[in-house]
Tab-separated table of N, CA, C and O in Angstrom:
chain	number	residue	atom	x	y	z
A	758	MET	N	0.832	-1.187	0.000
A	758	MET	CA	0.000	0.000	0.000
A	758	MET	C	0.877	1.252	0.000
A	758	MET	O	1.969	1.240	0.576
A	759	VAL	N	0.362	2.287	-0.605
A	759	VAL	CA	1.049	3.572	-0.635
A	759	VAL	C	1.207	4.106	0.793
A	759	VAL	O	0.280	4.016	1.604
A	760	GLN	N	2.373	4.627	1.093
A	760	GLN	CA	2.728	5.222	2.388
A	760	GLN	C	2.701	4.236	3.550
A	760	GLN	O	2.673	4.641	4.709
A	761	PHE	N	2.707	2.943	3.253
A	761	PHE	CA	2.729	1.912	4.299
A	761	PHE	C	4.064	1.180	4.188
A	761	PHE	O	4.425	0.724	3.104
A	762	PRO	N	4.817	1.067	5.274
A	762	PRO	CA	6.145	0.438	5.198
A	762	PRO	C	6.101	-1.005	4.680
A	762	PRO	O	5.288	-1.811	5.130
A	763	THR	N	6.964	-1.279	3.730
A	763	THR	CA	7.145	-2.620	3.182
A	763	THR	C	8.450	-3.182	3.734
A	763	THR	O	9.493	-2.551	3.608
A	764	TRP	N	8.380	-4.329	4.365
A	764	TRP	CA	9.576	-4.979	4.913
A	764	TRP	C	10.162	-5.885	3.846
A	764	TRP	O	9.436	-6.624	3.173
A	765	LEU	N	11.475	-5.857	3.695
A	765	LEU	CA	12.174	-6.661	2.701
A	765	LEU	C	13.132	-7.610	3.412
A	765	LEU	O	13.891	-7.177	4.286
A	766	TRP	N	13.095	-8.884	3.031
A	766	TRP	CA	14.033	-9.828	3.635
A	766	TRP	C	14.229	-11.043	2.742
A	766	TRP	O	13.411	-11.358	1.896
A	767	ILE	N	15.356	-11.688	2.963
A	767	ILE	CA	15.717	-12.963	2.342
A	767	ILE	C	15.703	-13.981	3.479
A	767	ILE	O	16.175	-13.684	4.584
A	768	ASP	N	15.206	-15.182	3.244
A	768	ASP	CA	15.229	-16.206	4.298
A	768	ASP	C	16.648	-16.375	4.821
A	768	ASP	O	17.609	-16.439	4.051
A	769	ARG	N	16.787	-16.440	6.133
A	769	ARG	CA	18.113	-16.532	6.770
A	769	ARG	C	18.927	-17.727	6.270
A	769	ARG	O	20.141	-17.649	6.162
A	770	ASP	N	18.253	-18.839	5.946
A	770	ASP	CA	19.008	-20.002	5.472
A	770	ASP	C	19.591	-19.781	4.075
A	770	ASP	O	20.465	-20.523	3.636
A	771	GLN	N	19.134	-18.747	3.381
A	771	GLN	CA	19.716	-18.383	2.082
A	771	GLN	C	20.914	-17.454	2.243
A	771	GLN	O	21.653	-17.215	1.293
A	772	TRP	N	21.093	-16.898	3.441
A	772	TRP	CA	22.172	-15.948	3.706
A	772	TRP	C	23.345	-16.694	4.355
A	772	TRP	O	23.815	-16.349	5.426
A	773	GLU	N	23.802	-17.728	3.722
A	773	GLU	CA	24.909	-18.542	4.204
A	773	GLU	C	25.925	-18.710	3.077
A	773	GLU	O	25.550	-18.789	1.910
A	774	PRO	N	27.215	-18.802	3.413
A	774	PRO	CA	28.212	-19.081	2.372
A	774	PRO	C	27.937	-20.426	1.708
A	774	PRO	O	27.415	-21.350	2.344
A	775	ARG	N	28.269	-20.507	0.446
A	775	ARG	CA	28.121	-21.746	-0.332
A	775	ARG	C	29.504	-22.148	-0.827
A	775	ARG	O	30.249	-21.310	-1.345
A	776	THR	N	29.852	-23.410	-0.683
A	776	THR	CA	31.169	-23.900	-1.074
A	776	THR	C	31.029	-25.070	-2.026
A	776	THR	O	30.174	-25.936	-1.848
A	777	ALA	N	31.879	-25.071	-3.051
A	777	ALA	CA	31.962	-26.193	-3.994
A	777	ALA	C	33.427	-26.612	-4.087
A	777	ALA	O	34.330	-25.772	-4.020
A	778	ARG	N	33.652	-27.909	-4.233
A	778	ARG	CA	35.006	-28.446	-4.290
A	778	ARG	C	35.112	-29.369	-5.497
A	778	ARG	O	34.196	-30.125	-5.790
A	779	ALA	N	36.257	-29.301	-6.190
A	779	ALA	CA	36.496	-30.158	-7.342
A	779	ALA	C	37.909	-30.733	-7.255
A	779	ALA	O	38.848	-30.037	-6.875
A	780	GLU	N	38.010	-32.016	-7.589
A	780	GLU	CA	39.316	-32.679	-7.644
A	780	GLU	C	39.894	-32.457	-9.038
A	780	GLU	O	39.222	-32.675	-10.038
A	781	VAL	N	41.146	-31.982	-9.078
A	781	VAL	CA	41.803	-31.730	-10.354
A	781	VAL	C	43.274	-32.137	-10.272
A	781	VAL	O	43.990	-31.724	-9.365
A	782	GLY	N	43.701	-32.978	-11.192
A	782	GLY	CA	45.113	-33.333	-11.344
A	782	GLY	C	45.872	-33.612	-10.065
A	782	GLY	O	46.936	-33.046	-9.843
A	783	GLY	N	45.362	-34.459	-9.197
A	783	GLY	CA	46.062	-34.809	-7.978
A	783	GLY	C	45.854	-33.835	-6.830
A	783	GLY	O	46.403	-34.002	-5.756
A	784	GLY	N	45.095	-32.818	-7.026
A	784	GLY	CA	44.806	-31.854	-5.975
A	784	GLY	C	43.340	-31.485	-6.015
A	784	GLY	O	42.526	-32.160	-6.639
A	785	SER	N	43.012	-30.413	-5.352
A	785	SER	CA	41.625	-29.964	-5.370
A	785	SER	C	41.559	-28.443	-5.344
A	785	SER	O	42.508	-27.765	-4.947
A	786	VAL	N	40.434	-27.951	-5.797
A	786	VAL	CA	40.142	-26.523	-5.795
A	786	VAL	C	38.816	-26.344	-5.067
A	786	VAL	O	37.875	-27.114	-5.269
A	787	GLU	N	38.778	-25.333	-4.204
A	787	GLU	CA	37.553	-25.029	-3.470
A	787	GLU	C	37.158	-23.583	-3.742
A	787	GLU	O	38.007	-22.695	-3.696
A	788	VAL	N	35.896	-23.376	-4.040
A	788	VAL	CA	35.369	-22.037	-4.293
A	788	VAL	C	34.268	-21.773	-3.270
A	788	VAL	O	33.381	-22.598	-3.073
A	789	THR	N	34.347	-20.616	-2.609
A	789	THR	CA	33.340	-20.228	-1.621
A	789	THR	C	32.744	-18.883	-2.004
A	789	THR	O	33.475	-17.918	-2.242
A	790	ALA	N	31.424	-18.847	-2.078
A	790	ALA	CA	30.695	-17.605	-2.343
A	790	ALA	C	29.972	-17.211	-1.054
A	790	ALA	O	29.242	-18.021	-0.476
A	791	SER	N	30.221	-15.979	-0.583
A	791	SER	CA	29.611	-15.483	0.653
A	791	SER	C	28.709	-14.300	0.344
A	791	SER	O	29.105	-13.389	-0.387
A	792	PRO	N	27.488	-14.280	0.900
A	792	PRO	CA	26.586	-13.162	0.639
A	792	PRO	C	27.181	-11.853	1.153
A	792	PRO	O	27.763	-11.806	2.233
A	793	ASP	N	27.042	-10.801	0.354
A	793	ASP	CA	27.592	-9.499	0.705
A	793	ASP	C	26.490	-8.460	0.907
A	793	ASP	O	26.496	-7.729	1.876
A	794	GLU	N	25.545	-8.408	-0.033
A	794	GLU	CA	24.429	-7.472	0.066
A	794	GLU	C	23.296	-7.921	-0.831
A	794	GLU	O	23.479	-8.767	-1.707
A	795	VAL	N	22.126	-7.372	-0.572
A	795	VAL	CA	20.967	-7.573	-1.442
A	795	VAL	C	20.579	-6.207	-1.982
A	795	VAL	O	20.455	-5.239	-1.228
A	796	VAL	N	20.405	-6.127	-3.294
A	796	VAL	CA	19.968	-4.892	-3.943
A	796	VAL	C	18.552	-5.134	-4.447
A	796	VAL	O	18.327	-6.015	-5.276
A	797	TRP	N	17.624	-4.383	-3.897
A	797	TRP	CA	16.209	-4.527	-4.248
A	797	TRP	C	15.828	-3.447	-5.257
A	797	TRP	O	15.935	-2.260	-4.963
A	798	ASP	N	15.381	-3.841	-6.446
A	798	ASP	CA	14.807	-2.912	-7.426
A	798	ASP	C	13.310	-2.964	-7.175
A	798	ASP	O	12.667	-3.990	-7.407
A	799	MET	N	12.750	-1.862	-6.678
A	799	MET	CA	11.371	-1.863	-6.208
A	799	MET	C	10.334	-1.680	-7.312
A	799	MET	O	9.139	-1.733	-7.053
A	800	GLY	N	10.761	-1.449	-8.540
A	800	GLY	CA	9.819	-1.331	-9.652
A	800	GLY	C	9.233	0.050	-9.819
A	800	GLY	O	8.527	0.321	-10.787
A	801	ASP	N	9.515	0.949	-8.877
A	801	ASP	CA	8.996	2.320	-8.954
A	801	ASP	C	10.121	3.322	-9.207
A	801	ASP	O	9.947	4.510	-9.015
A	802	GLY	N	11.274	2.810	-9.625
A	802	GLY	CA	12.427	3.675	-9.861
A	802	GLY	C	13.360	3.774	-8.678
A	802	GLY	O	14.411	4.402	-8.763
A	803	ASN	N	13.002	3.167	-7.562
A	803	ASN	CA	13.842	3.198	-6.363
A	803	ASN	C	14.576	1.883	-6.176
A	803	ASN	O	14.060	0.812	-6.511
A	804	THR	N	15.770	1.995	-5.602
A	804	THR	CA	16.599	0.838	-5.277
A	804	THR	C	16.920	0.896	-3.792
A	804	THR	O	17.210	1.960	-3.256
A	805	VAL	N	16.858	-0.253	-3.137
A	805	VAL	CA	17.179	-0.355	-1.714
A	805	VAL	C	18.340	-1.336	-1.590
A	805	VAL	O	18.264	-2.457	-2.086
A	806	ARG	N	19.416	-0.902	-0.919
A	806	ARG	CA	20.585	-1.752	-0.686
A	806	ARG	C	20.593	-2.175	0.781
A	806	ARG	O	20.519	-1.331	1.668
A	807	CYS	N	20.722	-3.474	1.011
A	807	CYS	CA	20.733	-4.001	2.370
A	807	CYS	C	21.978	-4.858	2.563
A	807	CYS	O	22.259	-5.738	1.756
A	808	SER	N	22.700	-4.588	3.646
A	808	SER	CA	23.956	-5.294	3.897
A	808	SER	C	23.765	-6.638	4.589
A	808	SER	O	24.727	-7.326	4.891
A	809	GLY	N	22.546	-7.015	4.844
A	809	GLY	CA	22.231	-8.305	5.454
A	809	GLY	C	20.928	-8.822	4.884
A	809	GLY	O	20.361	-8.219	3.966
A	810	PRO	N	20.421	-9.931	5.426
A	810	PRO	CA	19.217	-10.535	4.864
A	810	PRO	C	17.932	-9.771	5.146
A	810	PRO	O	16.904	-10.026	4.535
A	811	GLY	N	17.972	-8.803	6.064
A	811	GLY	CA	16.757	-8.090	6.461
A	811	GLY	C	16.063	-8.834	7.589
A	811	GLY	O	16.416	-9.953	7.942
A	812	THR	N	15.069	-8.204	8.158
A	812	THR	CA	14.308	-8.783	9.262
A	812	THR	C	12.930	-9.196	8.761
A	812	THR	O	12.217	-8.379	8.174
A	813	ALA	N	12.577	-10.452	8.971
A	813	ALA	CA	11.254	-10.940	8.566
A	813	ALA	C	10.192	-10.351	9.495
A	813	ALA	O	10.350	-10.364	10.715
A	814	PHE	N	9.120	-9.817	8.914
A	814	PHE	CA	8.011	-9.290	9.720
A	814	PHE	C	7.265	-10.461	10.352
A	814	PHE	O	6.905	-11.423	9.679
A	815	ARG	N	7.039	-10.368	11.648
A	815	ARG	CA	6.309	-11.417	12.363
A	815	ARG	C	5.142	-10.793	13.126
A	815	ARG	O	5.344	-9.944	13.985
A	816	GLN	N	3.933	-11.237	12.772
A	816	GLN	CA	2.722	-10.780	13.443
A	816	GLN	C	2.826	-11.107	14.927
A	816	GLN	O	3.260	-12.184	15.299
A	817	GLY	N	2.477	-10.175	15.763
A	817	GLY	CA	2.553	-10.384	17.199
A	817	GLY	C	3.897	-9.998	17.794
A	817	GLY	O	4.011	-9.781	18.988
A	818	VAL	N	4.924	-9.938	16.964
A	818	VAL	CA	6.252	-9.514	17.411
A	818	VAL	C	6.504	-8.077	16.978
A	818	VAL	O	6.981	-7.255	17.755
A	819	HIS	N	6.134	-7.792	15.732
A	819	HIS	CA	6.327	-6.451	15.181
A	819	HIS	C	4.977	-5.742	15.055
A	819	HIS	O	3.958	-6.370	14.779
A	820	GLU	N	5.009	-4.457	15.233
A	820	GLU	CA	3.800	-3.636	15.165
A	820	GLU	C	3.424	-3.370	13.699
A	820	GLU	O	4.252	-2.878	12.931
A	821	PRO	N	2.179	-3.697	13.282
A	821	PRO	CA	1.765	-3.366	11.920
A	821	PRO	C	1.930	-1.866	11.666
A	821	PRO	O	1.618	-1.036	12.514
A	822	GLY	N	2.449	-1.515	10.514
A	822	GLY	CA	2.664	-0.121	10.158
A	822	GLY	C	4.022	0.413	10.574
A	822	GLY	O	4.374	1.536	10.237
A	823	SER	N	4.803	-0.406	11.300
A	823	SER	CA	6.143	0.036	11.695
A	823	SER	C	7.130	-0.210	10.559
A	823	SER	O	6.906	-1.052	9.692
A	824	ARG	N	8.195	0.547	10.576
A	824	ARG	CA	9.232	0.391	9.558
A	824	ARG	C	10.177	-0.746	9.939
A	824	ARG	O	10.422	-0.998	11.107
A	825	SER	N	10.713	-1.395	8.915
A	825	SER	CA	11.715	-2.437	9.131
A	825	SER	C	12.933	-1.823	9.817
A	825	SER	O	13.342	-0.714	9.478
A	826	PRO	N	13.534	-2.540	10.762
A	826	PRO	CA	14.711	-1.986	11.430
A	826	PRO	C	15.956	-1.948	10.550
A	826	PRO	O	16.911	-1.247	10.868
A	827	ASP	N	15.944	-2.679	9.426
A	827	ASP	CA	17.183	-2.735	8.639
A	827	ASP	C	17.015	-2.797	7.126
A	827	ASP	O	17.968	-2.538	6.402
A	828	CYS	N	15.830	-3.113	6.624
A	828	CYS	CA	15.698	-3.240	5.174
A	828	CYS	C	14.230	-3.066	4.774
A	828	CYS	O	13.428	-3.983	4.945
A	829	GLY	N	13.884	-1.900	4.256
A	829	GLY	CA	12.493	-1.662	3.898
A	829	GLY	C	12.341	-0.538	2.890
A	829	GLY	O	13.314	0.126	2.509
A	830	HIS	N	11.112	-0.329	2.481
A	830	HIS	CA	10.795	0.679	1.473
A	830	HIS	C	9.368	1.163	1.698
A	830	HIS	O	8.516	0.409	2.182
A	831	VAL	N	9.111	2.410	1.335
A	831	VAL	CA	7.754	2.964	1.372
A	831	VAL	C	7.434	3.478	-0.030
A	831	VAL	O	8.129	4.347	-0.552
A	832	TYR	N	6.404	2.901	-0.646
A	832	TYR	CA	5.956	3.386	-1.957
A	832	TYR	C	5.224	4.710	-1.757
A	832	TYR	O	4.452	4.864	-0.819
A	833	THR	N	5.449	5.660	-2.656
A	833	THR	CA	4.810	6.970	-2.549
A	833	THR	C	3.678	7.155	-3.558
A	833	THR	O	2.983	8.165	-3.505
A	834	SER	N	3.507	6.189	-4.451
A	834	SER	CA	2.384	6.255	-5.390
A	834	SER	C	1.978	4.840	-5.781
A	834	SER	O	2.754	3.899	-5.644
A	835	SER	N	0.764	4.704	-6.275
A	835	SER	CA	0.263	3.379	-6.638
A	835	SER	C	0.832	2.929	-7.975
A	835	SER	O	1.328	3.720	-8.763
A	836	SER	N	0.727	1.639	-8.213
A	836	SER	CA	1.186	1.061	-9.476
A	836	SER	C	0.416	1.631	-10.662
A	836	SER	O	0.922	1.668	-11.778
A	837	LYS	N	-0.811	2.083	-10.429
A	837	LYS	CA	-1.623	2.643	-11.519
A	837	LYS	C	-0.972	3.886	-12.114
A	837	LYS	O	-1.222	4.229	-13.252
A	838	ASN	N	-0.143	4.567	-11.320
A	838	ASN	CA	0.576	5.739	-11.826
A	838	ASN	C	1.781	5.347	-12.675
A	838	ASN	O	2.443	6.212	-13.224
A	839	ARG	N	2.057	4.064	-12.763
A	839	ARG	CA	3.148	3.565	-13.583
A	839	ARG	C	2.539	2.621	-14.623
A	839	ARG	O	1.702	3.020	-15.397
A	840	SER	N	2.906	1.382	-14.634
A	840	SER	CA	2.407	0.445	-15.649
A	840	SER	C	1.215	-0.384	-15.176
A	840	SER	O	0.727	-1.227	-15.911
A	841	GLY	N	0.757	-0.180	-13.959
A	841	GLY	CA	-0.350	-0.970	-13.418
A	841	GLY	C	0.130	-2.037	-12.462
A	841	GLY	O	-0.589	-2.466	-11.582
A	842	ARG	N	1.352	-2.510	-12.643
A	842	ARG	CA	1.977	-3.478	-11.741
A	842	ARG	C	3.458	-3.156	-11.693
A	842	ARG	O	4.009	-2.606	-12.630
A	843	ASP	N	4.103	-3.508	-10.598
A	843	ASP	CA	5.532	-3.282	-10.450
A	843	ASP	C	6.257	-4.614	-10.360
A	843	ASP	O	5.762	-5.559	-9.746
A	844	ARG	N	7.418	-4.675	-10.972
A	844	ARG	CA	8.272	-5.864	-10.890
A	844	ARG	C	9.326	-5.590	-9.821
A	844	ARG	O	10.170	-4.705	-9.987
A	845	VAL	N	9.246	-6.304	-8.705
A	845	VAL	CA	10.228	-6.181	-7.629
A	845	VAL	C	11.257	-7.280	-7.822
A	845	VAL	O	10.897	-8.455	-7.981
A	846	GLU	N	12.527	-6.898	-7.831
A	846	GLU	CA	13.586	-7.883	-8.021
A	846	GLU	C	14.640	-7.732	-6.936
A	846	GLU	O	15.062	-6.619	-6.621
A	847	ALA	N	15.033	-8.863	-6.364
A	847	ALA	CA	16.113	-8.892	-5.381
A	847	ALA	C	17.334	-9.507	-6.050
A	847	ALA	O	17.266	-10.620	-6.574
A	848	ARG	N	18.431	-8.749	-6.059
A	848	ARG	CA	19.706	-9.248	-6.594
A	848	ARG	C	20.662	-9.437	-5.426
A	848	ARG	O	21.017	-8.477	-4.742
A	849	MET	N	21.060	-10.665	-5.181
A	849	MET	CA	21.993	-10.955	-4.109
A	849	MET	C	23.403	-10.917	-4.684
A	849	MET	O	23.687	-11.562	-5.690
A	850	VAL	N	24.273	-10.144	-4.051
A	850	VAL	CA	25.664	-10.019	-4.489
A	850	VAL	C	26.515	-10.907	-3.583
A	850	VAL	O	26.429	-10.821	-2.354
A	851	TRP	N	27.324	-11.753	-4.205
A	851	TRP	CA	28.174	-12.704	-3.492
A	851	TRP	C	29.640	-12.350	-3.727
A	851	TRP	O	30.048	-12.090	-4.855
A	852	GLN	N	30.434	-12.361	-2.661
A	852	GLN	CA	31.885	-12.254	-2.781
A	852	GLN	C	32.417	-13.678	-2.928
A	852	GLN	O	32.022	-14.574	-2.193
A	853	VAL	N	33.313	-13.874	-3.918
A	853	VAL	CA	33.766	-15.222	-4.254
A	853	VAL	C	35.282	-15.331	-4.080
A	853	VAL	O	36.030	-14.470	-4.548
A	854	GLU	N	35.706	-16.392	-3.410
A	854	GLU	CA	37.135	-16.670	-3.225
A	854	GLU	C	37.402	-18.130	-3.567
A	854	GLU	O	36.513	-18.976	-3.438
A	855	TRP	N	38.633	-18.388	-3.998
A	855	TRP	CA	39.004	-19.761	-4.320
A	855	TRP	C	40.342	-20.089	-3.682
A	855	TRP	O	41.143	-19.211	-3.378
A	856	SER	N	40.544	-21.378	-3.459
A	856	SER	CA	41.825	-21.848	-2.948
A	856	SER	C	42.090	-23.239	-3.512
A	856	SER	O	41.165	-23.999	-3.781
A	857	ALA	N	43.363	-23.531	-3.699
A	857	ALA	CA	43.782	-24.828	-4.223
A	857	ALA	C	44.741	-25.489	-3.240
A	857	ALA	O	45.378	-24.811	-2.423
A	858	THR	N	44.844	-26.800	-3.330
A	858	THR	CA	45.719	-27.529	-2.419
A	858	THR	C	47.189	-27.192	-2.643
A	858	THR	O	48.011	-27.444	-1.765
A	859	ASP	N	47.538	-26.568	-3.775
A	859	ASP	CA	48.937	-26.183	-4.011
A	859	ASP	C	49.260	-24.810	-3.415
A	859	ASP	O	50.330	-24.262	-3.629
A	860	GLY	N	48.299	-24.233	-2.671
A	860	GLY	CA	48.533	-22.956	-2.005
A	860	GLY	C	48.072	-21.739	-2.776
A	860	GLY	O	48.091	-20.627	-2.248
A	861	GLN	N	47.685	-21.908	-4.016
A	861	GLN	CA	47.190	-20.773	-4.787
A	861	GLN	C	45.752	-20.457	-4.395
A	861	GLN	O	45.055	-21.290	-3.832
A	862	GLY	N	45.334	-19.253	-4.699
A	862	GLY	CA	43.965	-18.852	-4.416
A	862	GLY	C	43.818	-17.354	-4.503
A	862	GLY	O	44.756	-16.640	-4.858
A	863	GLY	N	42.648	-16.887	-4.194
A	863	GLY	CA	42.402	-15.455	-4.208
A	863	GLY	C	40.951	-15.130	-4.449
A	863	GLY	O	40.079	-15.997	-4.461
A	864	ALA	N	40.721	-13.855	-4.649
A	864	ALA	CA	39.358	-13.363	-4.881
A	864	ALA	C	39.022	-13.443	-6.362
A	864	ALA	O	39.887	-13.285	-7.222
A	865	MET	N	37.759	-13.681	-6.639
A	865	MET	CA	37.236	-13.674	-8.004
A	865	MET	C	36.274	-12.493	-8.118
A	865	MET	O	35.987	-11.814	-7.128
A	866	GLU	N	35.755	-12.276	-9.300
A	866	GLU	CA	34.752	-11.227	-9.502
A	866	GLU	C	33.496	-11.571	-8.696
A	866	GLU	O	33.133	-12.741	-8.582
A	867	PRO	N	32.836	-10.563	-8.117
A	867	PRO	CA	31.574	-10.844	-7.410
A	867	PRO	C	30.564	-11.494	-8.354
A	867	PRO	O	30.603	-11.297	-9.568
A	868	MET	N	29.676	-12.276	-7.783
A	868	MET	CA	28.645	-12.984	-8.539
A	868	MET	C	27.286	-12.482	-8.068
A	868	MET	O	27.144	-12.084	-6.909
A	869	GLU	N	26.300	-12.497	-8.943
A	869	GLU	CA	24.939	-12.091	-8.572
A	869	GLU	C	23.950	-13.187	-8.900
A	869	GLU	O	24.068	-13.861	-9.920
A	870	THR	N	22.978	-13.362	-8.015
A	870	THR	CA	21.818	-14.194	-8.291
A	870	THR	C	20.591	-13.308	-8.073
A	870	THR	O	20.663	-12.320	-7.343
A	871	SER	N	19.489	-13.641	-8.712
A	871	SER	CA	18.320	-12.777	-8.563
A	871	SER	C	17.022	-13.579	-8.612
A	871	SER	O	16.969	-14.687	-9.132
A	872	ALA	N	16.013	-12.971	-8.045
A	872	ALA	CA	14.655	-13.504	-8.095
A	872	ALA	C	13.716	-12.316	-8.026
A	872	ALA	O	14.072	-11.267	-7.479
A	873	GLY	N	12.535	-12.456	-8.592
A	873	GLY	CA	11.596	-11.345	-8.572
A	873	GLY	C	10.160	-11.799	-8.633
A	873	GLY	O	9.875	-12.976	-8.832
A	874	ARG	N	9.308	-10.830	-8.451
A	874	ARG	CA	7.870	-11.085	-8.575
A	874	ARG	C	7.161	-9.784	-8.912
A	874	ARG	O	7.662	-8.705	-8.642
A	875	THR	N	5.995	-9.916	-9.464
A	875	THR	CA	5.178	-8.773	-9.823
A	875	THR	C	4.223	-8.473	-8.673
A	875	THR	O	3.614	-9.384	-8.117
A	876	VAL	N	4.124	-7.196	-8.322
A	876	VAL	CA	3.227	-6.778	-7.241
A	876	VAL	C	2.386	-5.605	-7.718
A	876	VAL	O	2.738	-4.912	-8.664
A	877	GLU	N	1.274	-5.409	-7.054
A	877	GLU	CA	0.450	-4.247	-7.323
A	877	GLU	C	0.421	-3.389	-6.068
A	877	GLU	O	0.058	-3.861	-4.992
A	878	VAL	N	0.850	-2.159	-6.200
A	878	VAL	CA	0.828	-1.213	-5.090
A	878	VAL	C	-0.467	-0.435	-5.204
A	878	VAL	O	-0.731	0.199	-6.224
A	879	VAL	N	-1.280	-0.479	-4.146
A	879	VAL	CA	-2.590	0.176	-4.180
A	879	VAL	C	-2.619	1.359	-3.222
A	879	VAL	O	-1.856	1.418	-2.264
A	880	GLU	N	-3.515	2.263	-3.518
A	880	GLU	CA	-3.718	3.413	-2.655
A	880	GLU	C	-5.062	3.223	-1.947
A	880	GLU	O	-6.065	2.907	-2.575
A	881	VAL	N	-5.047	3.378	-0.645
A	881	VAL	CA	-6.248	3.189	0.154
A	881	VAL	C	-6.694	4.536	0.703
A	881	VAL	O	-5.879	5.265	1.278
A	882	HIS	N	-7.955	4.854	0.512
A	882	HIS	CA	-8.529	6.094	1.060
A	882	HIS	C	-9.502	5.706	2.157
A	882	HIS	O	-10.263	4.755	2.021
A	883	SER	N	-9.467	6.446	3.214
A	883	SER	CA	-10.406	6.161	4.305
A	883	SER	C	-10.929	7.465	4.872
A	883	SER	O	-10.314	8.528	4.735
A	884	LEU	N	-12.051	7.370	5.511
A	884	LEU	CA	-12.685	8.535	6.118
A	884	LEU	C	-13.090	8.129	7.543
A	884	LEU	O	-13.799	7.149	7.744
A	885	VAL	N	-12.595	8.842	8.496
A	885	VAL	CA	-12.920	8.573	9.890
A	885	VAL	C	-13.999	9.572	10.313
A	885	VAL	O	-13.819	10.778	10.169
A	886	THR	N	-15.086	9.041	10.830
A	886	THR	CA	-16.164	9.911	11.303
A	886	THR	C	-16.461	9.568	12.757
A	886	THR	O	-16.261	8.438	13.208
A	887	GLU	N	-16.924	10.527	13.449
A	887	GLU	CA	-17.297	10.306	14.850
A	887	GLU	C	-18.728	9.784	14.863
A	887	GLU	O	-19.586	10.250	14.132
A	888	GLY	N	-18.976	8.826	15.705
A	888	GLY	CA	-20.349	8.461	15.745
A	888	GLY	C	-20.654	7.114	16.089
A	888	GLY	O	-21.535	6.495	16.225
């Protein structure tokens, strides 16, 4: 909803280093990718950068209408003012390092993975009357 805080998060079990190992020519090579940040493209022209997985909103623990303590966004207009729907995409940036049994190793270029979904941001009007 417009002007209502949106909490952004990645499941904590996805925010773990990933390691792969391969045997090559009498030795082995190990590559480890560690999560560095999540870049959220909110579909309204705004980008949100989060240095961790974010905090999952939990009913009964967090107050409805409160802002995320570490990763969130507030839409300022409805999707109807754009294309009718917004494509929200989360791009996870991974720092990658490798090492070999012969002592070689080092940093590689960062890697990105992404996932997204289409959402509709709506505007809600209300009228409070006494009575």
